[in-house]
mmCIF file of C-alpha atoms in Angstrom:
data_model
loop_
_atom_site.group_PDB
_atom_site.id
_atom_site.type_symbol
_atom_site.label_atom_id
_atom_site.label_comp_id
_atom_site.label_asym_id
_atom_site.label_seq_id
_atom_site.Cartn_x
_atom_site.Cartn_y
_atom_site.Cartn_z
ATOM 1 C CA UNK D 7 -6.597 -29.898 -12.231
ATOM 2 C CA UNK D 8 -4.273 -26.834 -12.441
ATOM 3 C CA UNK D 9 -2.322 -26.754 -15.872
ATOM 4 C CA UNK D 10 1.060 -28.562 -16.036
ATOM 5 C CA UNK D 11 3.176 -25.543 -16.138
ATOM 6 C CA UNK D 12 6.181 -27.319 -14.316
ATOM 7 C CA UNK D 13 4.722 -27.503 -11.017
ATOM 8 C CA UNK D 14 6.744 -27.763 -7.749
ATOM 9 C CA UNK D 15 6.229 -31.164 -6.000
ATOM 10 C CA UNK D 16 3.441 -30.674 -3.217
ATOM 11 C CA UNK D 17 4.803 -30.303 0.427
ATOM 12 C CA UNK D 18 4.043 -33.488 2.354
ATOM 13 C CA UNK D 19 0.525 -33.338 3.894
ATOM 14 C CA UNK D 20 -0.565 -30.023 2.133
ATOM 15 C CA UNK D 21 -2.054 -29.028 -1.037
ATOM 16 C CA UNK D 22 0.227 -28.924 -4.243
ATOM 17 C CA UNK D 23 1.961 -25.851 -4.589
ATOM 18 C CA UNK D 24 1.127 -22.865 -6.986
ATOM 19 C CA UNK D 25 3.505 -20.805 -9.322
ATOM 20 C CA UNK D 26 2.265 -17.596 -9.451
ATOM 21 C CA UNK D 27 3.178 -14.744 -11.170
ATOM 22 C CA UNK D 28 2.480 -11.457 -10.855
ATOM 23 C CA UNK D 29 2.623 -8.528 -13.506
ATOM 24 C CA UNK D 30 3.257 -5.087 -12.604
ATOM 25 C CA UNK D 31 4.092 -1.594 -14.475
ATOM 26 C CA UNK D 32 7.259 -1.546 -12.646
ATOM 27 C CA UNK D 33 8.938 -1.818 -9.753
ATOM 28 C CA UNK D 34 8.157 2.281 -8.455
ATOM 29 C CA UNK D 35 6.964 2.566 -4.809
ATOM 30 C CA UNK D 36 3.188 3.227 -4.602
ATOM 31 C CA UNK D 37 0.059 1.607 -3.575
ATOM 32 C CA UNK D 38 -0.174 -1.098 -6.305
ATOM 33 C CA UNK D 39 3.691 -2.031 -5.534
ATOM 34 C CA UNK D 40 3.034 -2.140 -2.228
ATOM 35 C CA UNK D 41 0.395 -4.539 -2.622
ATOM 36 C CA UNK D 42 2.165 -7.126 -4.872
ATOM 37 C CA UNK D 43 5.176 -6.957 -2.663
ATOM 38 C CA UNK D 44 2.621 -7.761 0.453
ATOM 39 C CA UNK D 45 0.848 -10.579 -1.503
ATOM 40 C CA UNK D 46 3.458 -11.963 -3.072
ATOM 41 C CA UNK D 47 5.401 -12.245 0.254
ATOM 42 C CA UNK D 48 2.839 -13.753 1.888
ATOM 43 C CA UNK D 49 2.089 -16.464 -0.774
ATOM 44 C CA UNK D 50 5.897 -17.048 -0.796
ATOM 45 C CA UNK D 51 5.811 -17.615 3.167
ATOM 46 C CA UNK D 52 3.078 -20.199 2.292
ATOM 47 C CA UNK D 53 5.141 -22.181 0.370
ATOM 48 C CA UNK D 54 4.100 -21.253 -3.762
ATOM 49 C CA UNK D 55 7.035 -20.630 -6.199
ATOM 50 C CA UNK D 56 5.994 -16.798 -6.765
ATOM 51 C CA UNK D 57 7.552 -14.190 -9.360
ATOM 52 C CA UNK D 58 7.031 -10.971 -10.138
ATOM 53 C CA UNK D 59 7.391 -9.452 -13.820
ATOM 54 C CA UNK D 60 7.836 -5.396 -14.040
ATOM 55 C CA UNK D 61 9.827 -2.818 -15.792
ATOM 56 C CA UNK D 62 12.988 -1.475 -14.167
ATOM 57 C CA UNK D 63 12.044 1.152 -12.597
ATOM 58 C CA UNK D 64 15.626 2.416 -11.403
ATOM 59 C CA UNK D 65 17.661 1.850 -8.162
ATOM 60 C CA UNK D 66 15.267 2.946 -5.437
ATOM 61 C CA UNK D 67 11.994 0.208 -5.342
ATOM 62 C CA UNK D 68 10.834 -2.814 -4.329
ATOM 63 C CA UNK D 69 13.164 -5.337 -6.328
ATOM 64 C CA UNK D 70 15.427 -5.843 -3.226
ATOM 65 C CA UNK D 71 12.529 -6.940 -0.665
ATOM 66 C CA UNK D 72 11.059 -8.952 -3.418
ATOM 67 C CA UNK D 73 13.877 -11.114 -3.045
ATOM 68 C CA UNK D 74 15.052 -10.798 0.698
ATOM 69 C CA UNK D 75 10.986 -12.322 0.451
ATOM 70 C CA UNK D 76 12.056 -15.591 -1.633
ATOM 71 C CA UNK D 77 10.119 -14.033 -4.780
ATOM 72 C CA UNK D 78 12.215 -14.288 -8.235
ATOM 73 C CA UNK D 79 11.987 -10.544 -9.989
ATOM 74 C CA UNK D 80 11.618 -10.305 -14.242
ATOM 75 C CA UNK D 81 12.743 -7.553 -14.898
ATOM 76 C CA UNK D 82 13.519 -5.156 -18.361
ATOM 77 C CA UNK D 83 14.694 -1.608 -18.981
ATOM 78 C CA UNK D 84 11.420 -0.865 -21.745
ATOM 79 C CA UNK D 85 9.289 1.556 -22.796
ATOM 80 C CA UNK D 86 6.086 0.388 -22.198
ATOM 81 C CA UNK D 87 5.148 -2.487 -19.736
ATOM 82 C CA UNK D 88 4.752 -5.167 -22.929
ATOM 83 C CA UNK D 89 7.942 -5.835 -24.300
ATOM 84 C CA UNK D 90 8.563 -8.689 -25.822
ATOM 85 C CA UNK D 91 12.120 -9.522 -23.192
ATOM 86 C CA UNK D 92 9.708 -9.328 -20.298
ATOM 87 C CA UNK D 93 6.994 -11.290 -21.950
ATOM 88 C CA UNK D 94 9.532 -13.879 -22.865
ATOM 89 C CA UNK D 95 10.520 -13.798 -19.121
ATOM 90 C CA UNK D 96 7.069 -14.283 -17.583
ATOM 91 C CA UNK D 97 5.936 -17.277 -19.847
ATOM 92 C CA UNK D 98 9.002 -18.903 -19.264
ATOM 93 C CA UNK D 99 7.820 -19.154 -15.735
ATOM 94 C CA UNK D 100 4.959 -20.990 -16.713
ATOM 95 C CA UNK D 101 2.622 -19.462 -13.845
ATOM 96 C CA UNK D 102 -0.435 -21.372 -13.104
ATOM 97 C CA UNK D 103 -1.932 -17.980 -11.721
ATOM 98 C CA UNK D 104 -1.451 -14.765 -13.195
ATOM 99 C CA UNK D 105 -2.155 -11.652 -10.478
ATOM 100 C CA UNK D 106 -2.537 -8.416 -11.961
ATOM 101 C CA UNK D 107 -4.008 -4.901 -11.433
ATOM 102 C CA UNK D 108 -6.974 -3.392 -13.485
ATOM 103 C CA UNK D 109 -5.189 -0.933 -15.193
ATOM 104 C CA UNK D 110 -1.661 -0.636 -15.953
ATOM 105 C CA UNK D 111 -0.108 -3.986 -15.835
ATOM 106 C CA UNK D 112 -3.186 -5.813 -17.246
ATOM 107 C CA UNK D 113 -1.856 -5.745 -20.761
ATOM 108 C CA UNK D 114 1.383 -7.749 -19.871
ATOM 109 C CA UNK D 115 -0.739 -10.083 -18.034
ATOM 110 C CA UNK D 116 -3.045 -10.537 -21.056
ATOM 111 C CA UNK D 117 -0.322 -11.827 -23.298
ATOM 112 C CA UNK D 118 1.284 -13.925 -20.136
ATOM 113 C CA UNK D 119 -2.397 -15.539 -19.859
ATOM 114 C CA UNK D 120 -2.843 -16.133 -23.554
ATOM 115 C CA UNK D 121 0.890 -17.767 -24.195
ATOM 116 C CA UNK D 122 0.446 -19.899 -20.884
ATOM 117 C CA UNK D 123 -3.144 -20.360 -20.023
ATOM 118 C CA UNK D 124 -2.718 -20.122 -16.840
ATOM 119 C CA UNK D 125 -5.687 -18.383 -14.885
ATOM 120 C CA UNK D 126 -5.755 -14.489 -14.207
ATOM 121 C CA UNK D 127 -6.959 -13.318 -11.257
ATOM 122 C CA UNK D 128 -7.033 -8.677 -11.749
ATOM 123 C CA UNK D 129 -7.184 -6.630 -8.680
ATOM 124 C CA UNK D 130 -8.798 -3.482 -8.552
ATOM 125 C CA UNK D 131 -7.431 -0.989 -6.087
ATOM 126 C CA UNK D 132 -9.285 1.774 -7.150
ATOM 127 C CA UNK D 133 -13.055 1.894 -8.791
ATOM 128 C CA UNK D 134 -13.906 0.154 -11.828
ATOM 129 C CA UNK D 135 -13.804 2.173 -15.165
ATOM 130 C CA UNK D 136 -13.519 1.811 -19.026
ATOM 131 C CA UNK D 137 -10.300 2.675 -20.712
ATOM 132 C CA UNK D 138 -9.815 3.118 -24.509
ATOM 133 C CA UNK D 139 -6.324 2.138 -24.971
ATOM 134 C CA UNK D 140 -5.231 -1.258 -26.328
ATOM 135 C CA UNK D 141 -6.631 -4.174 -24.211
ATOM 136 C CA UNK D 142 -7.159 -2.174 -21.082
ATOM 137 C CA UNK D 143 -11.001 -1.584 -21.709
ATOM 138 C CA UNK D 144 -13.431 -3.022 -18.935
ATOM 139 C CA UNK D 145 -14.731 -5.207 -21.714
ATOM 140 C CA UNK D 146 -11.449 -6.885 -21.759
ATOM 141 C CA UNK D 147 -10.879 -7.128 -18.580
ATOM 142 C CA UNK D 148 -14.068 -9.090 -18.308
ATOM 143 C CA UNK D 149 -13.850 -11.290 -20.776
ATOM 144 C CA UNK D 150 -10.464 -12.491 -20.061
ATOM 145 C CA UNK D 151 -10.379 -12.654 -16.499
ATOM 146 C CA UNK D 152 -10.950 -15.602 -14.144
ATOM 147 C CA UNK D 153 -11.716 -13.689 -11.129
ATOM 148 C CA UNK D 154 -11.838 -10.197 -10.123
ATOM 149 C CA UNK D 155 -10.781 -9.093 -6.210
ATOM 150 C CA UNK D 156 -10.446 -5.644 -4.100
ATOM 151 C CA UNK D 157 -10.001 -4.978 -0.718
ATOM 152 C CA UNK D 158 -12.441 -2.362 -0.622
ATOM 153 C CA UNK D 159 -15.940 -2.640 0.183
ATOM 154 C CA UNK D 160 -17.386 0.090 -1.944
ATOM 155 C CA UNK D 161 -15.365 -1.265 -4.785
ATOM 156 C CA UNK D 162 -16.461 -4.930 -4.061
ATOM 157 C CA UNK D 163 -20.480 -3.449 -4.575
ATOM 158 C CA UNK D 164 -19.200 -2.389 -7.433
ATOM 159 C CA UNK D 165 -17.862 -4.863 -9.143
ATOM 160 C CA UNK D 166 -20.619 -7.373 -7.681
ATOM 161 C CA UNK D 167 -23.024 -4.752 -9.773
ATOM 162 C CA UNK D 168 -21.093 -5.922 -13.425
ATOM 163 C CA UNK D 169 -21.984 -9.189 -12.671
ATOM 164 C CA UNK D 170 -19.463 -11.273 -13.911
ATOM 165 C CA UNK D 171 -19.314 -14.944 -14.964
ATOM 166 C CA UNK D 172 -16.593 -15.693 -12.387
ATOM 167 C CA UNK D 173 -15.988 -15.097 -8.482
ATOM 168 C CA UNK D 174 -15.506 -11.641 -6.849
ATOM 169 C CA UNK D 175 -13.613 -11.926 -3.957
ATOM 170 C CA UNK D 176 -13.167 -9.168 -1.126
ATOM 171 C CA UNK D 177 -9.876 -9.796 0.540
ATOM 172 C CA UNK D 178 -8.073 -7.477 2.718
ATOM 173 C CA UNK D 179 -4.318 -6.209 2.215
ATOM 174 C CA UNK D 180 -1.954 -8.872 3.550
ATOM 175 C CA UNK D 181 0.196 -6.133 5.661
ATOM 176 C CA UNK D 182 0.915 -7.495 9.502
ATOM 177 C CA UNK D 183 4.312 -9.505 8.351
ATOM 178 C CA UNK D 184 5.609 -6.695 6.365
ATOM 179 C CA UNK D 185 5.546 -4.066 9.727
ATOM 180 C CA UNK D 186 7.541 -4.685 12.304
ATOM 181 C CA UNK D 187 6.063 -3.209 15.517
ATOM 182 C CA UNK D 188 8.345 -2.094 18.499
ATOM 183 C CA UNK D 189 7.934 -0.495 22.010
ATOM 184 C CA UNK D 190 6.177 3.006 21.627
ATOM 185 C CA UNK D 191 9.016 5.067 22.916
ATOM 186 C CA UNK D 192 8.415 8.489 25.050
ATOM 187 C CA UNK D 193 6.473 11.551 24.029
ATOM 188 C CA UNK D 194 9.620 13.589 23.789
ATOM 189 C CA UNK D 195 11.081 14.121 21.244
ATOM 190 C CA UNK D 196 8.347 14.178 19.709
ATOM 191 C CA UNK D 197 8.928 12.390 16.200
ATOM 192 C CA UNK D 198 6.980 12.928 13.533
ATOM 193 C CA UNK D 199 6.801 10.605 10.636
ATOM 194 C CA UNK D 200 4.895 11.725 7.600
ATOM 195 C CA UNK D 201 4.493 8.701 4.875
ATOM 196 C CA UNK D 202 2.811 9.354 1.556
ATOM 197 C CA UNK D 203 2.905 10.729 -1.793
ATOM 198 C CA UNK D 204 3.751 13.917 -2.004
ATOM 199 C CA UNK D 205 0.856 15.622 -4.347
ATOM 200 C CA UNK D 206 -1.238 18.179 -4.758
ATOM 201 C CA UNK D 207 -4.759 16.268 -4.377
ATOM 202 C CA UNK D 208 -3.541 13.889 -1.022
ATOM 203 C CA UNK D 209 -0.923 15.211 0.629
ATOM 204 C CA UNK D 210 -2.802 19.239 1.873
ATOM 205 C CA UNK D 211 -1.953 17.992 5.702
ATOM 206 C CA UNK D 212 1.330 17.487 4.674
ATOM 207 C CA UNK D 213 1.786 20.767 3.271
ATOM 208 C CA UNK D 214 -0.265 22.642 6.093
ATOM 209 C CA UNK D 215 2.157 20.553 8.500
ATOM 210 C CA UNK D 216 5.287 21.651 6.720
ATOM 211 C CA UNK D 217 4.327 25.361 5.851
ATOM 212 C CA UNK D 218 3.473 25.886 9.985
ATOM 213 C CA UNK D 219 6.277 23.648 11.257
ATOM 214 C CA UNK D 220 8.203 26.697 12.546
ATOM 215 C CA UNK D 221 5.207 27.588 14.566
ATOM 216 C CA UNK D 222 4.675 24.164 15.597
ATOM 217 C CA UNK D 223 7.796 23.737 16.846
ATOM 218 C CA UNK D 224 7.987 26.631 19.177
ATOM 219 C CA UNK D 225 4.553 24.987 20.545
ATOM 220 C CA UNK D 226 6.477 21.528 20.964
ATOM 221 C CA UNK D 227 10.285 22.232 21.343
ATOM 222 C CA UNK D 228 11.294 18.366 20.874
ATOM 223 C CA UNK D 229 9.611 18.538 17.493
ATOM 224 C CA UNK D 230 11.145 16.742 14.803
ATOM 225 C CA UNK D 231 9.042 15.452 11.171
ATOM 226 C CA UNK D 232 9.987 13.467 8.546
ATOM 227 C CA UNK D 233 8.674 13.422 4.875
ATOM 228 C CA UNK D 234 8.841 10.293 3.139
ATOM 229 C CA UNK D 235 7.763 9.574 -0.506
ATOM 230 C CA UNK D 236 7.906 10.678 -3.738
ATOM 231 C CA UNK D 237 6.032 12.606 -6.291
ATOM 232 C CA UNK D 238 5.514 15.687 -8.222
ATOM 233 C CA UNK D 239 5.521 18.408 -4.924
ATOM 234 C CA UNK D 240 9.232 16.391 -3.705
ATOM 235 C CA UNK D 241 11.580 19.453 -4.576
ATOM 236 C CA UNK D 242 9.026 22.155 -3.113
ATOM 237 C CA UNK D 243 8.983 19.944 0.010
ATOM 238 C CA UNK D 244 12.513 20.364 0.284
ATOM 239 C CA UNK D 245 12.645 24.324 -0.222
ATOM 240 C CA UNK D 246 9.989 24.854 1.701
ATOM 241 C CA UNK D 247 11.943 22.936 4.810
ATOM 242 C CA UNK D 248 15.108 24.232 4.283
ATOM 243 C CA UNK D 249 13.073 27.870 5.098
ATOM 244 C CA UNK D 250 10.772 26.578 8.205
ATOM 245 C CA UNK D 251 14.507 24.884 9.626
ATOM 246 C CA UNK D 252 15.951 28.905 9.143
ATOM 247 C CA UNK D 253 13.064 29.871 10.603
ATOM 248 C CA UNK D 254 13.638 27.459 13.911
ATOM 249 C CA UNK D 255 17.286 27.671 13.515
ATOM 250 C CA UNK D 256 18.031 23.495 13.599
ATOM 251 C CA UNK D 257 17.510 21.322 11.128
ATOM 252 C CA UNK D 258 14.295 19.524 12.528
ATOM 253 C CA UNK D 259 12.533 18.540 9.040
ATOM 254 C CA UNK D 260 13.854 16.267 6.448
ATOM 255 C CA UNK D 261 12.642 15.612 3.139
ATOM 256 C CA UNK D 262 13.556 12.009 2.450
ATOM 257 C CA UNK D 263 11.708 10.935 -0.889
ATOM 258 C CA UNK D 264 10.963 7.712 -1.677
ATOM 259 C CA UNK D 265 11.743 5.107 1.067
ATOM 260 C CA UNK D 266 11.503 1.439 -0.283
ATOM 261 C CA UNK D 267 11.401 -0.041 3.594
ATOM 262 C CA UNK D 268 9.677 2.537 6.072
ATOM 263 C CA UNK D 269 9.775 0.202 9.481
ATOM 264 C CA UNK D 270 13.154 2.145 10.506
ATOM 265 C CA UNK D 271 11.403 5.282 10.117
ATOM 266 C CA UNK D 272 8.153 3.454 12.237
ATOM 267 C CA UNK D 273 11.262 3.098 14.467
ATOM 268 C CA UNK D 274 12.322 6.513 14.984
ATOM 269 C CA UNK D 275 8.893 7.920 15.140
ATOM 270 C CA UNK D 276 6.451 9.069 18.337
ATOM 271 C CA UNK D 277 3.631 9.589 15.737
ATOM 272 C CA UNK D 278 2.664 8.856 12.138
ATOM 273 C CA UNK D 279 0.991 10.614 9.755
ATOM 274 C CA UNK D 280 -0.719 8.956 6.695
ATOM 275 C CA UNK D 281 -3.438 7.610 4.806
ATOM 276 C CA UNK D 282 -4.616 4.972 2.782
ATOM 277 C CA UNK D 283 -2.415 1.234 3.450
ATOM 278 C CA UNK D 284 0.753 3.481 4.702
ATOM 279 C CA UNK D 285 -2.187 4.625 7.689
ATOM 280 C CA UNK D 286 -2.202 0.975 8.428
ATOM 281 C CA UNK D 287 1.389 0.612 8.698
ATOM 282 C CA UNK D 288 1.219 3.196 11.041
ATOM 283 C CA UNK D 289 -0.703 1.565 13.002
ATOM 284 C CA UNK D 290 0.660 -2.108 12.846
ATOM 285 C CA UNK D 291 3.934 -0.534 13.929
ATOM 286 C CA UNK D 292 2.388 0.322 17.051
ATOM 287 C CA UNK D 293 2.445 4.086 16.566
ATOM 288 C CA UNK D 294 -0.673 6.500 17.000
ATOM 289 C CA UNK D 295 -1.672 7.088 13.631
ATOM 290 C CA UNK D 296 -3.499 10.182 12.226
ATOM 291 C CA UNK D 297 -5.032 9.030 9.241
ATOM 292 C CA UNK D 298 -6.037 11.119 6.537
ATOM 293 C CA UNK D 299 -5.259 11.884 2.579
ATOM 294 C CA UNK D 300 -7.763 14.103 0.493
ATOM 295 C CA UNK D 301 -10.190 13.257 3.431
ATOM 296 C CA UNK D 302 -9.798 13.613 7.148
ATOM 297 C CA UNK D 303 -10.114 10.589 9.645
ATOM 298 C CA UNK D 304 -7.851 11.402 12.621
ATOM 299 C CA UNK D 305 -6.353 9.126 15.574
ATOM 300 C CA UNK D 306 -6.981 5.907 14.414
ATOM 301 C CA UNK D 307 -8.577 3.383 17.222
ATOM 302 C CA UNK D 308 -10.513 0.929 17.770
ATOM 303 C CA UNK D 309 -13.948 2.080 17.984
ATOM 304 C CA UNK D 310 -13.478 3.927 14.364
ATOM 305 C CA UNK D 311 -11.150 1.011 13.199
ATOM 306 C CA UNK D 312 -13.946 0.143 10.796
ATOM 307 C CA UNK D 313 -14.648 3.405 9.581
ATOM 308 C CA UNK D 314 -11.011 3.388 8.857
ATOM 309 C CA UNK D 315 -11.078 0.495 7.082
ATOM 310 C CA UNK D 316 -13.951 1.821 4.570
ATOM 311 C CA UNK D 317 -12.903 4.916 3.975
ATOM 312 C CA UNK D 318 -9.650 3.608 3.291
ATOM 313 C CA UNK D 319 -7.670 5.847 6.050
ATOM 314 C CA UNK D 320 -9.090 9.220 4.081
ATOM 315 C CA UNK D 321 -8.441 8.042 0.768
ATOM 316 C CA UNK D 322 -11.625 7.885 -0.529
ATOM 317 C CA UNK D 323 -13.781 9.990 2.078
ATOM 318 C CA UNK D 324 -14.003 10.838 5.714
ATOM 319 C CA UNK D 325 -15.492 13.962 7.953
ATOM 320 C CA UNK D 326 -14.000 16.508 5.644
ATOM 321 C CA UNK D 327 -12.270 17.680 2.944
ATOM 322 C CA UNK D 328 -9.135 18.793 4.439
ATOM 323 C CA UNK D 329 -7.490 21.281 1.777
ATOM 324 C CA UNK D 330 -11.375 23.709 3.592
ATOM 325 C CA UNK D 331 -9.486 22.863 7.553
ATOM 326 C CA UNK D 332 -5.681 21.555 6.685
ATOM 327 C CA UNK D 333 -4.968 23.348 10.139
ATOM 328 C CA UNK D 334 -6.534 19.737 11.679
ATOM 329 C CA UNK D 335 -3.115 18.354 11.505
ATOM 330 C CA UNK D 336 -1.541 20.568 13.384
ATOM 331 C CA UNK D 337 -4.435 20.999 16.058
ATOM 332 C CA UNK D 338 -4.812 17.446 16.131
ATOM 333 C CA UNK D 339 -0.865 16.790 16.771
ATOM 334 C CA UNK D 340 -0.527 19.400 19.721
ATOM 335 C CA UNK D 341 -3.666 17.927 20.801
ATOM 336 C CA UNK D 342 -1.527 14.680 21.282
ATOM 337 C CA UNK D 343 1.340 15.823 22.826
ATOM 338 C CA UNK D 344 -0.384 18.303 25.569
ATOM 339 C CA UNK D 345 -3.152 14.390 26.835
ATOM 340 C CA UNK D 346 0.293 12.232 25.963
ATOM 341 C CA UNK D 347 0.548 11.237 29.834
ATOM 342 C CA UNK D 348 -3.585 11.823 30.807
ATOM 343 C CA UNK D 349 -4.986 9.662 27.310
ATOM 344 C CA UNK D 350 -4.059 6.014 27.525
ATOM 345 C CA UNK D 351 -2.115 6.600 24.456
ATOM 346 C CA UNK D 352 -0.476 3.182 25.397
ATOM 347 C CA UNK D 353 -3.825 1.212 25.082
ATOM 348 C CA UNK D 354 -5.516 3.479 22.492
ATOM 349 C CA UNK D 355 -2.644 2.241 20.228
ATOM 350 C CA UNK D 356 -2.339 -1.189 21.729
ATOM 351 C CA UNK D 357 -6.337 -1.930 20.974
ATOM 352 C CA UNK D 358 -5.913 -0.463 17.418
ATOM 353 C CA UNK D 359 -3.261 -1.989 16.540
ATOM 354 C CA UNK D 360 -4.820 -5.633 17.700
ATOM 355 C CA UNK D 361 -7.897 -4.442 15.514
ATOM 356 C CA UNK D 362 -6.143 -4.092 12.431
ATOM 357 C CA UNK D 363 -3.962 -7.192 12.798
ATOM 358 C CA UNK D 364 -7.299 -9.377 12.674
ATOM 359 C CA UNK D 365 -8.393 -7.428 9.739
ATOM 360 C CA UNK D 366 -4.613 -7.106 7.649
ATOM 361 C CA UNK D 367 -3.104 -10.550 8.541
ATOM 362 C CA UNK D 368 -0.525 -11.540 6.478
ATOM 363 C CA UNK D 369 -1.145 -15.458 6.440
ATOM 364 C CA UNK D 370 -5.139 -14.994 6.642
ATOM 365 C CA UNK D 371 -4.859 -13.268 3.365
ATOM 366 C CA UNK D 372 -2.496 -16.100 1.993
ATOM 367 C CA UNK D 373 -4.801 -18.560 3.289
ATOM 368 C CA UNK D 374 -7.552 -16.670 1.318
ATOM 369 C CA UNK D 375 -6.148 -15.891 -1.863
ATOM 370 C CA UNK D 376 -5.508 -20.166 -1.934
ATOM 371 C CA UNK D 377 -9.365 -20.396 -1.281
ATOM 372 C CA UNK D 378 -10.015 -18.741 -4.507
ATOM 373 C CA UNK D 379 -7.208 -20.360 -6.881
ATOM 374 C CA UNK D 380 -8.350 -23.978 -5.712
ATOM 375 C CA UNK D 381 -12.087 -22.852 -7.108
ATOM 376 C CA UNK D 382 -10.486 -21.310 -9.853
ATOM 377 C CA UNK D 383 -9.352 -25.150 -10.482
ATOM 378 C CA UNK D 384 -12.204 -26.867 -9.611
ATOM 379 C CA UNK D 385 -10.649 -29.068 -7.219
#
């Protein structure tokens, strides 16, 4: 049996429900926010009281599709991510499952676990490794973990490797109810939607993109890109497209930052540009999506779906390194506009997008992650 932590009545001809809690750093916009907001929506669509404990992390994040989602947000302006407010907060939830990353929020979920005992399950989105700060080392994470998941195969092998006393799960990104696909609209204009962080190490398409866009845009006169996301390179970005728009003499680029719901920018776009889970959005929106990050992939479809899928859309590797050929982008996007009419972009996009939908489904996921908390109980 699950620990009495206050648990909702079960719905009538399905298993009791959960309270679940997840721990984050905060609420900031990146790949592990992403992820709890996914999950956590998805487990709330399946009927388990769900929360989600995080430092404020100021006006533009998550918090607001949290709730639009049904999933109650602790929150507290701190310092680090274990103060004592938030802890307070979280136990008084009394979660029976605790869902946590590897690294940064794994401290707040320690003391959560230890105050509550309910069971922690840590996800590791990126390789396992040992960390000598205060209860963040792998030995830690091992010994006071119930189960350990990713979404990534090489990561999986990895952690399968440790062997630990408890499960390892792979389980995929819940993403296909968070996108909201539409029609793809005509080649012209031709939109271009870039969505990622905005870094030295995974964003040199991005910057080959933006430093040529003048000279793309005489090649495609209906050009127009957008740059959305935040991070260190943000107020270059917007010098350096205030110059290319001189250049052209229109405003065709924007700069956007950090955008907390990108399916009106899926919307407005012809073509996406991305890697890693915002690739997949890409795709689930029914856009042609050139995937890459530090790596090149390139039009995602179905017959390299799977690579796709393993390299993580060019996060962790693909055919090249693309700050030694960042001019791909650009070849690849007039490449797409001149064989527009002649390539089946229609279907291309159609069949990917029906290939990632099997793998990223929202209530598959759900249905997954209830799998493992029902072993976790023993029931």
């Amino acid at each position: 049996m699950w620990p009495g932590h206050g648990r909702l009545p079960p719905r009538k001809g399905c298993t009791p429900l959960l309270k679940i809690l997840f721990c984050c750093e905060g609420f900031l916009v990146d790949g592990v926010a992403s992820f709890n907001l996914y999950l956590s929506s998805a487990l709330a669509e399946a009927g388990h009281e769900v929360a989600i404990a995080g430092r404020w992390a100021g006006f533009n994040s998550f918090k607001e599709r949290h709730e639009r989602k049904g999933v109650t947000v602790f929150q507290d302006i701190a310092v680090t991510p274990v103060s004592p407010r938030l802890v307070q907060k979280a136990t008084g939830f009394k979660p029976d499952v605790i869902i946590t990353d590897s690294r940064r929020a794994f401290p707040l979920a320690l003391e959560v676990k230890m105050k509550t005992g309910g069971k922690l399950v840590t996800v590791f989105h990126d390789p396992a490794r040992d960390d000598r700060r205060k209860n963040r080392g792998l030995e830690v994470i091992r010994a006071q973990s119930d189960a350990w998941i990713t979404s990534e195969e090489p990561i999986f092998e990895q952690l399968n490797r440790l062997a630990p006393p408890f499960p390892v799960s792979l389980i995929r990104r819940p993403i296909s109810a968070m996108v909201e696909p539409s029609p793809l609209p005509p080649r012209d204009p031709f939109r271009v939607f870039c969505l990622g962080r905005l870094s030295g190490y995974k964003s040199p398409g991005f910057r080959a993109l933006l430093d040529r866009a003048s000279f793309l845009k005489k090649r495609i006169p209906s050009l127009e890109v957008a740059f959305a996301g935040g991070g260190d390179r943000l107020p270059l970005y917007r010098i350096e497209a205030m110059k290319q728009n001189a250049l052209a003499g229109s405003r065709f680029i924007r700069v956007l930052g950090t955008v907390t719901d990108p399916n009106p920018l899926f919307r407005w776009s012809t073509v996406v540009c991305a890697g890693a889970t915002s690739a997949a959005e890409g795709v689930l929106s029914n856009r042609p999506t050139l995937a890459f990050s530090a790596f090149w992939l390139g039009l995602v479809t179905e017959a390299n779906s799977r690579d796709a899928i393993a390299c993580h859309f060019g996060e962790r590797y693909g055919s090249f390194r693309l700050k030694d050929r960042p001019e791909s982008v650009l070849e690849a996007l007039e490449t797409l506009y001149g064989n527009w009419v002649d390539s089946g972009v229609e279907e291309t996009v159609k069949q990917a997008r029906e290939a990632l939908e099997r793998e990223f489904s929202s209530s598959l996921t759900a249905s997954q992650f209830e799998t493992l908390f029902r072993s976790l109980s023993g029931s």
